[in-house]
Amino acid sequence: MIGASVFFKELKTGGVANIYGFYSVSAEPGLYTVEFSFIGSQSITKQIDLTTSQTLNIELSPSAASLNMVEVVGEAQNKNVEEVQMSTIDMKMETIKKIPALMGEVDVIRAIQLLPGVQSGGEGSTGFFVRGGGLDQNLILLDEAPVYNASHLFGIFSVFNQDAIKNAELYKGGIPARYGGRLSSVLDVRMKEGNSKKTKVSGGIGLISSRLTIEGPIVKDKISYVISGRRTYGDLFLKLLPSDNPASDAELFFYDLNGKVNWRINNKNRVFISAYTGRDVLGAGDLFKLGWGNQTVSARWNHIFSDRLFSNFTGIYSNFNYNLGVPSGPNEFVWTSKILNYSFKNDYTFYANTNNTVKFGIQSTYHTFKPAIIEPGLINDAFNKIEFFNRYAWENGIYVSNEQKIGGRFTLQYGLRLSSFSNVGRDTVYTYDEEYNNTGFDAYESGDVYNTFANLEPRLAAKFTIDDVSSVKASYNRMTQYLHLATNSTGGAPLDVWMPSSTNTAPGIADQIALGYFRNLNKNMFETSVEVYYKVLQNQIDFADNANILLNKQLEGVIRQGGGESFGAEFYVKKQTGKLTGWVSYTLSRATRMVEGINDGNTYLANYHRPHSVSIVATYALNKKLDLSATWVHNTGTRLTAPTGRFNYGGELIPVYSDRNASKMPDYHRADVGLNWKISDDDKRWKNSLNFSIYNVYARQNAFAINFVNNEVNLPTARMTYLFSIIPSITWNFEF
Amino acid sequence: MKIRLFLSAFAFVIASSSCTKDIDFDLNEEQERIVVDALITNVKQKHLIRITKTTTFFKTYVDAPAAENANVVVSDGTNTYLCIEETPGHYYTAELAFEADKNYSLTIDYEGTTYTANDYMNSTIEIDTIRTTESEEFSFQSGQEELLASVIMEAQESPGLGDHYLWKLQVKKPDTAYKDLSPTYRDWTFSSDEFVDGRSPVDGWPIFERIPTSEIVSGSTVRVQMFGISKGYYDFLDGLGKQVFRGGLFDGPPANISSNFDNGALGYFVAASERIAFTTKE
């Protein structure tokens, strides 16, 4: 049980089960009163005589409190004050489910975007930006497997199915040494483990999708499984159209399938295998077809060497690919692109003594990049097969860290990660002179390790407890990122091209310091925090002015690298108990870039620079069966480069542009409301509920894009594209 | 290229599934800047340097306002050539041929500011012949196969990468004056030697394609101008395309096209070797 706690009353010390359900407390031999407790379960208190080595298995039974109350108890801990880790937020699926959802699709990433320090990519986007970092700087992990593109339907929804996910933890700063490979954040998403006692079925029917989850024991208390699926069905309605309507053979859907099997072999060994596959399909008969998706598999063996030494051996596979083209006819072609990796991890936790917890481990990943293969159909002679060179790389990391308690008030966490990245043949690498002119290419044989980067990444965190309800924390982290996402969009478009660092493109480096004050009020009813951060980025990529981005074999020749800087202050107040719960967050920030050759080499604002960002999330329990919820967000508008004038050249009217991102779109704001109605009583085996959501209650037309075009009477005009007006939705959920 | 066409169609589908609205948008209208369209070549003629000014963006476009009374001088480092303003904003050199393989500079004094640009006049290859062909092509306007004309150039490209070319086309039908079939940028053809380096393509170089056959009738004289241009100007032309054909999902961030002028002047000073070839349609 993650988060289950054990408390030695005599010592006034205890531990919380880690993410693998293990905990460790060091104590002198003697007689102790130990309390075991867990969210939503009745606490058990036992007398333990610690003179001999013994194994105690405590089974906690669910408490009589309602689910609503369960959550209140769960969040009543003063974890945010006590833990050394700062700049992190743990989101439970139960909390996320109460937030009003777009089209009824409860979404982890949309919930994350409501937190301080996290900016959304814009209307209808599950891309997110953490503390001035880019879209590709978030390490999104699903049971430890990286997810390269977490978006469905061009970013309107994320790939995380609400029924398959247990919780999501976001690290914005002070990132522990066990994580590496991205500059700005880690979003660690964990799948449910499955009920090991009895078989349960749950699901939901919504306006655009349906979900079904089955979980239960294969061998009671030993092996459990969970399988969860979701599919949208917009296209099924299109099929009802008359067959002469061109939209009747259109395809537009996505699906997700999650599965996990847990096997508790014995007290020292546990194994799980977790897998995900999901895909978007968009097509219109013979005209075109587009599909993209991720597949991940992770298998982990959890082994306890001794009471103090825990270990994990994890094998990981991840793959993101897309294909598009014309499915048949004289213009038939298919374009495929793929990034995939195999990874092995071995992590250890060593509980040295009461005051020191050491973590160390290694990770090795083999990356394969297949940027593009474009194959014409048999009768399409318009062009020859176009094939971009595959690229290969080997990424390694080794880390060690220690969390050390010094006296009763001070906790230090210090660690070091050594990362390396090697480009491996077979490869053909274009070479460029100082002015980015192609000067030829270097060819490498299969298996040639022709270029290696290595970086030391120190991580530091400190906490000083002022009193029971308040603490100050500080952290520093250096992160290195060896993969770059070549994209011109901020939203997570499916046509992403990931490229490795190489002889032409240096790895990105981020240094971040953060300082925070944490205070809980009124017996932990309110959790408050203020954090400030300052982040310096190196080797950020951008494109040369007017570069050819699409299908450019010499993409590295149009990449420009430069620095970035961001800083900000995050204010967060969360009410955890009572009828009214929720949070208010406000972020004041600035994010800039400076890249040689772009904007005349002058500093410019990043396009996701949003100086002011406010989110209010509130849930009000009207009674045991009805929950009302509402959110309101207000962000400064997205930056854009707008024309400031125009001129005539070669008979064409050419815009003159401002400095890069010197203008901004109108501010973004929106309110959503929701109502959860539990139709059946909590003690019934068959439970069902209805969820009503209204997205964008006051029908604000928020800009998705602004283009400068000529209108009907040929006058230049600013034309705003917006995606959503008011969208009501209803979802029926059931469980038995 | 068909893939690009497909992607445009795809972008269109996306765009048409969302809503648009024209809005008031405050632009930081900036100060007027001068725009230079200057071309000097190795063909004996009066070379034109046209100087106009930028206009505000949200405005009905009439004609680019001329920048009058400027002092305009071309120099090759040793000799200077003063240009005379014949009509507002149109400055001409005397009738002369500039020499290839030399660096030229253009200096403009206008309202107290001096603007300078340099370009190197590369010598260029010879055109062996040009000819016209006709073939059935799919027309996007009519949605049917149509007979369309092409102009093919036969030439031996010089070995070594780094040559860049610009072509313009004029046609004189029997008993009429020449008609410029390359009046605007979108009717020009330009290319680097990336795919033809050092070769003489077996089927020639198709330099103008998809011309309505009514423009090149029997007995027409076809005149092709070929300019050997610098890489800088080639990049400028390529950048212009990004502005003219802007609006897809796959555009990079908008950016100004780099001019070879200093002090914020726009446009380009081009020094190019010019070849002219003729053919008559049978």
CSV table of C-alpha atoms in Angstrom, one decimal, chain A residues 66 211 224 363 550 578 584 604 643 697:
chain,number,residue,atom,x,y,z
A,66,SER,CA,-17.4,7.5,2.9
A,211,ARG,CA,-14.6,3.1,-20.6
A,224,SER,CA,-4.0,-9.5,-9.3
A,363,GLN,CA,19.8,2.9,-16.1
A,550,LEU,CA,9.1,19.7,-43.0
A,578,GLY,CA,-14.4,20.4,5.2
A,584,VAL,CA,-6.1,28.6,-5.5
A,604,TYR,CA,13.1,37.4,-26.7
A,643,PRO,CA,3.3,42.1,-38.4
A,697,VAL,CA,-19.6,28.3,-18.9
